[in-house]
Every structure is written in structure tokens, then in C-alpha cells.
């Protein structure tokens, strides 16, 4: 039996989808600093760069 997702886990999943969207739109060239900036500017998400880094690492996403 699996436990229900916490609010932070749900938000992490939403942020992961935004990260992938930004990553694909930019031709796979943005790393975590620029993706963090995009999340702040375009999506009005106040998210720490370390969290973006952690999520990108979990997904195996990195700039080319």
C-alpha cells in the first residue's frame, strides 16, 4: 500500500514538468541557473536554485 503524496511532492512534480518544458523549448542548453531564472520570470514561481538543481538531477537533466 502506498502513502499519499505530500503537498511538497505534488509541487515538485509540477515544477518538474515546467523544468522539462523550459529545457525542451531552449534546445536543451539551459542549466539550473537559467531554468531557475525562467521559473521566476515566466511562471512567477519563487523557487530556490538548489531545489531546481536537485529536481533536475533526479530527472537526469543537464545542459548540453
mmCIF file of C-alpha atoms in Angstrom:
data_model
loop_
_atom_site.group_PDB
_atom_site.id
_atom_site.type_symbol
_atom_site.label_atom_id
_atom_site.label_comp_id
_atom_site.label_asym_id
_atom_site.label_seq_id
_atom_site.Cartn_x
_atom_site.Cartn_y
_atom_site.Cartn_z
ATOM 1 C CA UNK A 1 0.000 0.000 0.000
ATOM 2 C CA UNK A 2 1.453 3.349 -0.988
ATOM 3 C CA UNK A 3 1.178 6.503 1.050
ATOM 4 C CA UNK A 4 -0.483 9.644 -0.308
ATOM 5 C CA UNK A 5 1.770 12.323 -1.786
ATOM 6 C CA UNK A 6 2.593 15.317 0.367
ATOM 7 C CA UNK A 7 1.951 18.876 -0.802
ATOM 8 C CA UNK A 8 5.684 19.364 -1.436
ATOM 9 C CA UNK A 9 5.876 16.194 -3.553
ATOM 10 C CA UNK A 10 2.903 17.376 -5.623
ATOM 11 C CA UNK A 11 4.528 20.780 -6.124
ATOM 12 C CA UNK A 12 7.825 19.091 -7.053
ATOM 13 C CA UNK A 13 6.017 17.129 -9.782
ATOM 14 C CA UNK A 14 4.506 20.354 -11.160
ATOM 15 C CA UNK A 15 7.905 22.061 -11.124
ATOM 16 C CA UNK A 16 9.494 19.046 -12.838
ATOM 17 C CA UNK A 17 7.042 19.353 -15.710
ATOM 18 C CA UNK A 18 7.832 23.078 -16.039
ATOM 19 C CA UNK A 19 11.564 22.330 -15.959
ATOM 20 C CA UNK A 20 11.180 19.816 -18.791
ATOM 21 C CA UNK A 21 9.080 22.267 -20.789
ATOM 22 C CA UNK A 22 11.682 25.050 -20.429
ATOM 23 C CA UNK A 23 14.516 22.606 -21.100
ATOM 24 C CA UNK A 24 12.958 21.404 -24.365
ATOM 25 C CA UNK A 25 11.944 24.905 -25.513
ATOM 26 C CA UNK A 26 15.503 26.171 -25.106
ATOM 27 C CA UNK A 27 17.094 23.402 -27.132
ATOM 28 C CA UNK A 28 18.451 21.510 -24.101
ATOM 29 C CA UNK A 29 21.014 24.241 -23.449
ATOM 30 C CA UNK A 30 19.779 25.789 -20.198
ATOM 31 C CA UNK A 31 21.227 24.581 -16.918
ATOM 32 C CA UNK A 32 19.707 25.039 -13.487
ATOM 33 C CA UNK A 33 20.613 28.765 -13.089
ATOM 34 C CA UNK A 34 18.863 29.842 -16.288
ATOM 35 C CA UNK A 35 15.936 27.486 -15.723
ATOM 36 C CA UNK A 36 15.544 28.967 -12.227
ATOM 37 C CA UNK A 37 15.502 32.455 -13.784
ATOM 38 C CA UNK A 38 12.825 31.349 -16.286
ATOM 39 C CA UNK A 39 10.699 29.895 -13.480
ATOM 40 C CA UNK A 40 10.924 33.237 -11.660
ATOM 41 C CA UNK A 41 10.257 35.468 -14.660
ATOM 42 C CA UNK A 42 7.842 33.498 -16.843
ATOM 43 C CA UNK A 43 5.947 31.386 -14.313
ATOM 44 C CA UNK A 44 6.197 33.625 -11.217
ATOM 45 C CA UNK A 45 7.463 30.665 -9.181
ATOM 46 C CA UNK A 46 9.575 31.557 -6.188
ATOM 47 C CA UNK A 47 11.810 28.527 -6.072
ATOM 48 C CA UNK A 48 15.349 28.146 -4.803
ATOM 49 C CA UNK A 49 18.088 27.294 -7.304
ATOM 50 C CA UNK A 50 19.212 24.393 -5.120
ATOM 51 C CA UNK A 51 15.767 22.832 -5.387
ATOM 52 C CA UNK A 52 15.797 23.225 -9.184
ATOM 53 C CA UNK A 53 19.244 21.619 -9.230
ATOM 54 C CA UNK A 54 18.037 18.686 -7.102
ATOM 55 C CA UNK A 55 14.958 18.110 -9.261
ATOM 56 C CA UNK A 56 16.978 18.274 -12.471
ATOM 57 C CA UNK A 57 19.470 15.806 -11.018
ATOM 58 C CA UNK A 58 16.626 13.427 -10.060
ATOM 59 C CA UNK A 59 15.333 13.591 -13.640
ATOM 60 C CA UNK A 60 18.793 13.179 -15.190
ATOM 61 C CA UNK A 61 18.501 16.529 -16.990
ATOM 62 C CA UNK A 62 21.569 18.677 -17.632
ATOM 63 C CA UNK A 63 22.640 21.333 -20.106
ATOM 64 C CA UNK A 64 24.443 20.159 -23.226
#
